[in-house]
PDB file of C-alpha atoms and ligand atoms in Angstrom:
ATOM      1  CA  UNK B   1      42.824  84.397  62.230  1.00 62.00           C
ATOM      2  CA  UNK B   2      43.462  84.464  66.739  1.00 75.00           C
ATOM      3  CA  UNK B   3      46.623  86.415  67.488  1.00 90.00           C
ATOM      4  CA  UNK B   4      49.506  83.540  68.937  1.00 91.00           C
ATOM      5  CA  UNK B   5      48.377  84.047  72.870  1.00 93.00           C
ATOM      6  CA  UNK B   6      45.432  83.103  72.416  1.00 95.00           C
ATOM      7  CA  UNK B   7      45.716  80.366  70.358  1.00 95.00           C
ATOM      8  CA  UNK B   8      48.312  79.322  72.473  1.00 96.00           C
ATOM      9  CA  UNK B   9      46.305  79.795  75.152  1.00 95.00           C
ATOM     10  CA  UNK B  10      43.650  77.274  73.778  1.00 96.00           C
ATOM     11  CA  UNK B  11      45.760  74.783  73.383  1.00 97.00           C
ATOM     12  CA  UNK B  12      47.586  74.814  76.783  1.00 97.00           C
ATOM     13  CA  UNK B  13      43.756  74.851  77.811  1.00 96.00           C
ATOM     14  CA  UNK B  14      43.239  71.888  75.561  1.00 96.00           C
ATOM     15  CA  UNK B  15      46.032  70.138  76.199  1.00 96.00           C
ATOM     16  CA  UNK B  16      45.042  70.375  79.881  1.00 94.00           C
ATOM     17  CA  UNK B  17      48.239  72.069  80.884  1.00 96.00           C
ATOM     18  CA  UNK B  18      46.049  74.909  82.369  1.00 95.00           C
ATOM     19  CA  UNK B  19      43.102  74.027  84.651  1.00 93.00           C
ATOM     20  CA  UNK B  20      40.159  75.752  85.169  1.00 93.00           C
ATOM     21  CA  UNK B  21      38.264  75.187  88.599  1.00 94.00           C
ATOM     22  CA  UNK B  22      39.115  76.408  92.050  1.00 96.00           C
ATOM     23  CA  UNK B  23      42.682  75.687  93.120  1.00 95.00           C
ATOM     24  CA  UNK B  24      44.253  74.748  96.901  1.00 95.00           C
ATOM     25  CA  UNK B  25      47.492  76.187  95.241  1.00 90.00           C
ATOM     26  CA  UNK B  26      50.910  75.008  97.250  1.00 86.00           C
ATOM     27  CA  UNK B  27      51.696  78.804  98.507  1.00 88.00           C
ATOM     28  CA  UNK B  28      47.926  78.101 100.701  1.00 93.00           C
ATOM     29  CA  UNK B  29      45.676  80.546  98.305  1.00 95.00           C
ATOM     30  CA  UNK B  30      43.058  79.993  96.305  1.00 97.00           C
ATOM     31  CA  UNK B  31      43.213  80.681  92.327  1.00 95.00           C
ATOM     32  CA  UNK B  32      40.465  79.533  89.582  1.00 95.00           C
ATOM     33  CA  UNK B  33      43.566  78.861  87.287  1.00 94.00           C
ATOM     34  CA  UNK B  34      46.496  76.396  87.085  1.00 92.00           C
ATOM     35  CA  UNK B  35      48.669  75.478  84.836  1.00 91.00           C
ATOM     36  CA  UNK B  36      51.090  72.539  84.562  1.00 90.00           C
ATOM     37  CA  UNK B  37      53.134  72.071  81.757  1.00 91.00           C
ATOM     38  CA  UNK B  38      54.392  68.736  81.483  1.00 92.00           C
ATOM     39  CA  UNK B  39      50.488  67.712  79.516  1.00 95.00           C
ATOM     40  CA  UNK B  40      51.203  70.143  77.474  1.00 97.00           C
ATOM     41  CA  UNK B  41      54.242  67.399  76.713  1.00 97.00           C
ATOM     42  CA  UNK B  42      51.359  64.694  76.661  1.00 96.00           C
ATOM     43  CA  UNK B  43      50.984  65.802  73.608  1.00 97.00           C
ATOM     44  CA  UNK B  44      53.919  65.626  71.182  1.00 97.00           C
ATOM     45  CA  UNK B  45      52.211  67.144  68.035  1.00 97.00           C
ATOM     46  CA  UNK B  46      50.918  70.688  69.910  1.00 97.00           C
ATOM     47  CA  UNK B  47      53.666  70.288  71.554  1.00 98.00           C
ATOM     48  CA  UNK B  48      55.629  70.531  68.085  1.00 98.00           C
ATOM     49  CA  UNK B  49      52.799  73.536  66.548  1.00 97.00           C
ATOM     50  CA  UNK B  50      53.184  75.377  70.033  1.00 97.00           C
ATOM     51  CA  UNK B  51      57.019  75.161  69.243  1.00 98.00           C
ATOM     52  CA  UNK B  52      56.787  76.913  65.694  1.00 97.00           C
ATOM     53  CA  UNK B  53      54.971  79.193  66.449  1.00 97.00           C
ATOM     54  CA  UNK B  54      57.565  80.179  69.693  1.00 97.00           C
ATOM     55  CA  UNK B  55      60.057  80.189  66.212  1.00 97.00           C
ATOM     56  CA  UNK B  56      58.180  82.755  64.276  1.00 96.00           C
ATOM     57  CA  UNK B  57      57.559  85.019  66.751  1.00 95.00           C
ATOM     58  CA  UNK B  58      61.825  84.731  66.505  1.00 97.00           C
ATOM     59  CA  UNK B  59      63.902  88.639  63.989  1.00 97.00           C
ATOM     60  CA  UNK B  60      64.675  86.757  61.407  1.00 93.00           C
ATOM     61  CA  UNK B  61      68.079  88.453  62.900  1.00 95.00           C
ATOM     62  CA  UNK B  62      68.856  86.169  65.606  1.00 97.00           C
ATOM     63  CA  UNK B  63      71.411  84.128  64.382  1.00 97.00           C
ATOM     64  CA  UNK B  64      71.234  80.745  66.869  1.00 98.00           C
ATOM     65  CA  UNK B  65      73.534  77.544  67.049  1.00 98.00           C
ATOM     66  CA  UNK B  66      72.167  75.891  69.974  1.00 98.00           C
ATOM     67  CA  UNK B  67      68.835  75.692  72.255  1.00 98.00           C
ATOM     68  CA  UNK B  68      70.068  74.755  75.825  1.00 98.00           C
ATOM     69  CA  UNK B  69      67.122  73.725  79.124  1.00 98.00           C
ATOM     70  CA  UNK B  70      67.292  73.277  82.640  1.00 96.00           C
ATOM     71  CA  UNK B  71      65.948  69.546  83.074  1.00 94.00           C
ATOM     72  CA  UNK B  72      63.981  68.722  83.595  1.00 90.00           C
ATOM     73  CA  UNK B  73      60.847  71.109  83.304  1.00 90.00           C
ATOM     74  CA  UNK B  74      62.759  72.945  79.750  1.00 95.00           C
ATOM     75  CA  UNK B  75      64.256  69.911  78.417  1.00 97.00           C
ATOM     76  CA  UNK B  76      61.149  68.761  76.117  1.00 98.00           C
ATOM     77  CA  UNK B  77      60.150  72.188  75.220  1.00 98.00           C
ATOM     78  CA  UNK B  78      64.466  72.962  74.180  1.00 98.00           C
ATOM     79  CA  UNK B  79      63.903  69.769  72.141  1.00 98.00           C
ATOM     80  CA  UNK B  80      60.888  71.408  70.580  1.00 98.00           C
ATOM     81  CA  UNK B  81      62.422  74.585  70.208  1.00 98.00           C
ATOM     82  CA  UNK B  82      65.762  73.809  68.356  1.00 98.00           C
ATOM     83  CA  UNK B  83      64.122  71.079  66.098  1.00 98.00           C
ATOM     84  CA  UNK B  84      61.822  74.213  64.837  1.00 98.00           C
ATOM     85  CA  UNK B  85      64.702  76.812  64.286  1.00 98.00           C
ATOM     86  CA  UNK B  86      66.078  74.032  63.071  1.00 97.00           C
ATOM     87  CA  UNK B  87      63.263  73.352  60.501  1.00 97.00           C
ATOM     88  CA  UNK B  88      62.201  77.525  60.311  1.00 96.00           C
ATOM     89  CA  UNK B  89      66.187  78.171  59.210  1.00 94.00           C
ATOM     90  CA  UNK B  90      66.939  75.120  57.179  1.00 94.00           C
ATOM     91  CA  UNK B  91      70.443  74.943  59.366  1.00 93.00           C
ATOM     92  CA  UNK B  92      71.158  72.849  62.239  1.00 94.00           C
ATOM     93  CA  UNK B  93      70.509  74.153  65.434  1.00 98.00           C
ATOM     94  CA  UNK B  94      71.888  71.528  68.000  1.00 98.00           C
ATOM     95  CA  UNK B  95      69.596  70.828  71.897  1.00 98.00           C
ATOM     96  CA  UNK B  96      71.185  70.448  74.950  1.00 98.00           C
ATOM     97  CA  UNK B  97      70.041  70.387  78.576  1.00 98.00           C
ATOM     98  CA  UNK B  98      71.946  70.766  81.655  1.00 98.00           C
ATOM     99  CA  UNK B  99      71.253  69.009  84.862  1.00 97.00           C
ATOM    100  CA  UNK B 100      72.320  69.195  88.754  1.00 94.00           C
ATOM    101  CA  UNK B 101      72.655  67.680  91.447  1.00 91.00           C
ATOM    102  CA  UNK B 102      69.858  69.615  94.131  1.00 90.00           C
ATOM    103  CA  UNK B 103      71.847  72.068  95.737  1.00 89.00           C
ATOM    104  CA  UNK B 104      75.023  72.340  92.971  1.00 93.00           C
ATOM    105  CA  UNK B 105      75.075  74.226  89.927  1.00 93.00           C
ATOM    106  CA  UNK B 106      74.053  72.846  86.638  1.00 96.00           C
ATOM    107  CA  UNK B 107      76.501  71.248  84.521  1.00 96.00           C
ATOM    108  CA  UNK B 108      76.897  69.967  81.158  1.00 97.00           C
ATOM    109  CA  UNK B 109      77.793  66.126  81.324  1.00 96.00           C
ATOM    110  CA  UNK B 110      76.861  63.125  78.178  1.00 96.00           C
ATOM    111  CA  UNK B 111      79.407  64.809  76.440  1.00 96.00           C
ATOM    112  CA  UNK B 112      77.099  68.150  75.724  1.00 97.00           C
ATOM    113  CA  UNK B 113      79.355  70.990  74.706  1.00 97.00           C
ATOM    114  CA  UNK B 114      79.302  74.082  73.884  1.00 98.00           C
ATOM    115  CA  UNK B 115      82.007  75.673  71.531  1.00 97.00           C
ATOM    116  CA  UNK B 116      82.891  79.446  71.882  1.00 98.00           C
ATOM    117  CA  UNK B 117      81.316  81.390  70.413  1.00 98.00           C
ATOM    118  CA  UNK B 118      78.410  79.541  69.676  1.00 98.00           C
ATOM    119  CA  UNK B 119      75.034  81.915  70.029  1.00 98.00           C
ATOM    120  CA  UNK B 120      73.031  79.872  72.572  1.00 98.00           C
ATOM    121  CA  UNK B 121      69.752  80.276  72.883  1.00 98.00           C
ATOM    122  CA  UNK B 122      67.447  79.213  76.824  1.00 98.00           C
ATOM    123  CA  UNK B 123      64.519  77.244  77.012  1.00 98.00           C
ATOM    124  CA  UNK B 124      62.433  77.451  79.875  1.00 96.00           C
ATOM    125  CA  UNK B 125      59.016  75.670  80.032  1.00 95.00           C
ATOM    126  CA  UNK B 126      57.247  78.054  82.368  1.00 94.00           C
ATOM    127  CA  UNK B 127      58.570  81.422  83.898  1.00 94.00           C
ATOM    128  CA  UNK B 128      57.656  82.527  87.296  1.00 90.00           C
ATOM    129  CA  UNK B 129      61.410  83.806  88.755  1.00 91.00           C
ATOM    130  CA  UNK B 130      62.968  83.032  85.505  1.00 93.00           C
ATOM    131  CA  UNK B 131      66.098  81.602  89.006  1.00 91.00           C
ATOM    132  CA  UNK B 132      66.252  78.644  87.370  1.00 91.00           C
ATOM    133  CA  UNK B 133      66.795  79.283  83.469  1.00 95.00           C
ATOM    134  CA  UNK B 134      68.998  82.322  84.870  1.00 96.00           C
ATOM    135  CA  UNK B 135      71.366  80.018  85.807  1.00 95.00           C
ATOM    136  CA  UNK B 136      72.179  78.417  82.365  1.00 97.00           C
ATOM    137  CA  UNK B 137      74.164  82.201  82.222  1.00 97.00           C
ATOM    138  CA  UNK B 138      77.394  81.790  84.108  1.00 96.00           C
ATOM    139  CA  UNK B 139      76.961  78.489  82.166  1.00 97.00           C
ATOM    140  CA  UNK B 140      77.001  79.667  78.902  1.00 98.00           C
ATOM    141  CA  UNK B 141      79.803  82.410  79.833  1.00 97.00           C
ATOM    142  CA  UNK B 142      81.930  79.562  80.800  1.00 96.00           C
ATOM    143  CA  UNK B 143      81.782  77.804  77.600  1.00 96.00           C
ATOM    144  CA  UNK B 144      82.756  81.040  75.891  1.00 98.00           C
ATOM    145  CA  UNK B 145      79.342  80.898  74.389  1.00 98.00           C
ATOM    146  CA  UNK B 146      76.695  84.195  74.074  1.00 98.00           C
ATOM    147  CA  UNK B 147      73.263  83.961  75.281  1.00 98.00           C
ATOM    148  CA  UNK B 148      71.222  85.270  72.655  1.00 98.00           C
ATOM    149  CA  UNK B 149      68.018  85.024  73.459  1.00 98.00           C
ATOM    150  CA  UNK B 150      65.295  83.178  75.729  1.00 98.00           C
ATOM    151  CA  UNK B 151      62.396  81.597  74.788  1.00 98.00           C
ATOM    152  CA  UNK B 152      59.635  80.522  77.245  1.00 97.00           C
ATOM    153  CA  UNK B 153      56.066  78.221  77.111  1.00 97.00           C
ATOM    154  CA  UNK B 154      54.732  80.769  79.267  1.00 96.00           C
ATOM    155  CA  UNK B 155      56.175  83.474  81.029  1.00 96.00           C
ATOM    156  CA  UNK B 156      54.519  83.983  84.562  1.00 93.00           C
ATOM    157  CA  UNK B 157      57.106  86.445  86.070  1.00 94.00           C
ATOM    158  CA  UNK B 158      53.564  88.882  86.088  1.00 92.00           C
ATOM    159  CA  UNK B 159      56.939  91.480  84.509  1.00 93.00           C
ATOM    160  CA  UNK B 160      60.024  91.076  86.774  1.00 94.00           C
ATOM    161  CA  UNK B 161      61.612  88.462  84.629  1.00 96.00           C
ATOM    162  CA  UNK B 162      63.603  91.068  82.852  1.00 96.00           C
ATOM    163  CA  UNK B 163      67.121  89.532  81.240  1.00 97.00           C
ATOM    164  CA  UNK B 164      69.516  91.771  79.914  1.00 97.00           C
ATOM    165  CA  UNK B 165      68.832  89.440  76.639  1.00 97.00           C
ATOM    166  CA  UNK B 166      65.522  89.438  74.998  1.00 98.00           C
ATOM    167  CA  UNK B 167      62.856  87.219  76.043  1.00 98.00           C
ATOM    168  CA  UNK B 168      60.264  85.036  74.191  1.00 97.00           C
ATOM    169  CA  UNK B 169      56.416  83.391  75.123  1.00 97.00           C
ATOM    170  CA  UNK B 170      54.022  82.605  73.660  1.00 96.00           C
ATOM    171  CA  UNK B 171      51.753  83.194  77.078  1.00 95.00           C
ATOM    172  CA  UNK B 172      51.586  85.309  79.811  1.00 95.00           C
ATOM    173  CA  UNK B 173      49.985  84.035  82.055  1.00 93.00           C
ATOM    174  CA  UNK B 174      48.799  85.689  85.397  1.00 92.00           C
ATOM    175  CA  UNK B 175      46.519  83.550  87.315  1.00 92.00           C
ATOM    176  CA  UNK B 176      44.349  85.856  89.278  1.00 93.00           C
ATOM    177  CA  UNK B 177      44.205  84.563  93.952  1.00 94.00           C
ATOM    178  CA  UNK B 178      43.055  84.812  96.798  1.00 96.00           C
ATOM    179  CA  UNK B 179      43.607  84.634 100.175  1.00 96.00           C
ATOM    180  CA  UNK B 180      40.750  81.755 101.624  1.00 92.00           C
ATOM    181  CA  UNK B 181      39.133  84.667 103.622  1.00 94.00           C
ATOM    182  CA  UNK B 182      38.614  86.860 100.159  1.00 96.00           C
ATOM    183  CA  UNK B 183      38.256  84.076  97.883  1.00 97.00           C
ATOM    184  CA  UNK B 184      34.533  84.433  95.324  1.00 96.00           C
ATOM    185  CA  UNK B 185      34.093  80.551  94.734  1.00 96.00           C
ATOM    186  CA  UNK B 186      34.741  79.624  98.307  1.00 96.00           C
ATOM    187  CA  UNK B 187      31.943  82.271  99.055  1.00 96.00           C
ATOM    188  CA  UNK B 188      29.852  80.876  96.367  1.00 96.00           C
ATOM    189  CA  UNK B 189      29.879  77.569  98.292  1.00 95.00           C
ATOM    190  CA  UNK B 190      32.515  75.433  96.343  1.00 94.00           C
ATOM    191  CA  UNK B 191      35.990  74.027  98.065  1.00 93.00           C
ATOM    192  CA  UNK B 192      39.362  74.746  97.231  1.00 95.00           C
ATOM    193  CA  UNK B 193      41.624  70.980  95.784  1.00 94.00           C
ATOM    194  CA  UNK B 194      44.883  70.076  95.214  1.00 93.00           C
ATOM    195  CA  UNK B 195      45.108  70.550  91.934  1.00 86.00           C
ATOM    196  CA  UNK B 196      45.750  66.861  90.365  1.00 71.00           C
ATOM    197  CA  UNK B 197      47.650  65.654  93.207  1.00 57.00           C
ATOM    198  CA  UNK B 198      47.840  62.109  92.383  1.00 50.00           C
ATOM    199  CA  UNK B 199      48.814  63.089  88.979  1.00 42.00           C
ATOM    200  CA  UNK B 200      51.238  65.622  89.854  1.00 42.00           C
ATOM    201  CA  UNK B 201      53.295  63.650  92.337  1.00 37.00           C
ATOM    202  CA  UNK B 202      54.430  61.258  89.802  1.00 37.00           C
ATOM    203  CA  UNK B 203      55.758  64.888  87.965  1.00 39.00           C
ATOM    204  CA  UNK B 204      57.211  66.336  90.650  1.00 40.00           C
ATOM    205  CA  UNK B 205      60.521  67.574  88.837  1.00 41.00           C
ATOM    206  CA  UNK B 206      58.291  69.178  86.250  1.00 42.00           C
ATOM    207  CA  UNK B 207      55.696  71.908  88.595  1.00 42.00           C
ATOM    208  CA  UNK B 208      55.921  75.319  89.172  1.00 42.00           C
TER     209      UNK B 208
HETATM  210 ZN1   ZN I   1      38.611  78.712  97.682  1.00 63.84          ZN
END
């Protein structure tokens, strides 16, 4: 049986969440791989399977009452992780998301509430710097909740996201990037394209 990382990468490639080609990234760098996690969530069955895979890697001693995700990117992942946790533990695990207006702090709206003492798993689809998900920590603490751990589909932080609490991810993605002048794909004669720019424009909130 393949290990979790290998199987998760395979599923990300199969759903088109990880693409191979010759891409011009928004940073101006070129890369042979590109990740757009929204493509995973076009396939709820696969997303549910990946959430169950993630949950199977969590220590049984890690107790979780609530999964909280930052909108928009983390919402579907958080929902699936909460469902998978509930199934695996035969317990009621709630799924909440936090929202914000541009430039404002994250808040819980829609009647969402974290009760004092509740243990909260913070969920994010792709962690690059971990900025968004870290902004949920003070929100949890202000409610009297306890941050239990972090859970992501993909860790793209190259080891830089190291929160105080445990951080679990299904895959570590570290795509090699090149300046245009030293890009081997350019040298081989192909030209870089913006990854799925039309498709992504409709889902800007999902992109990383
Ligand atoms: Zn290139």
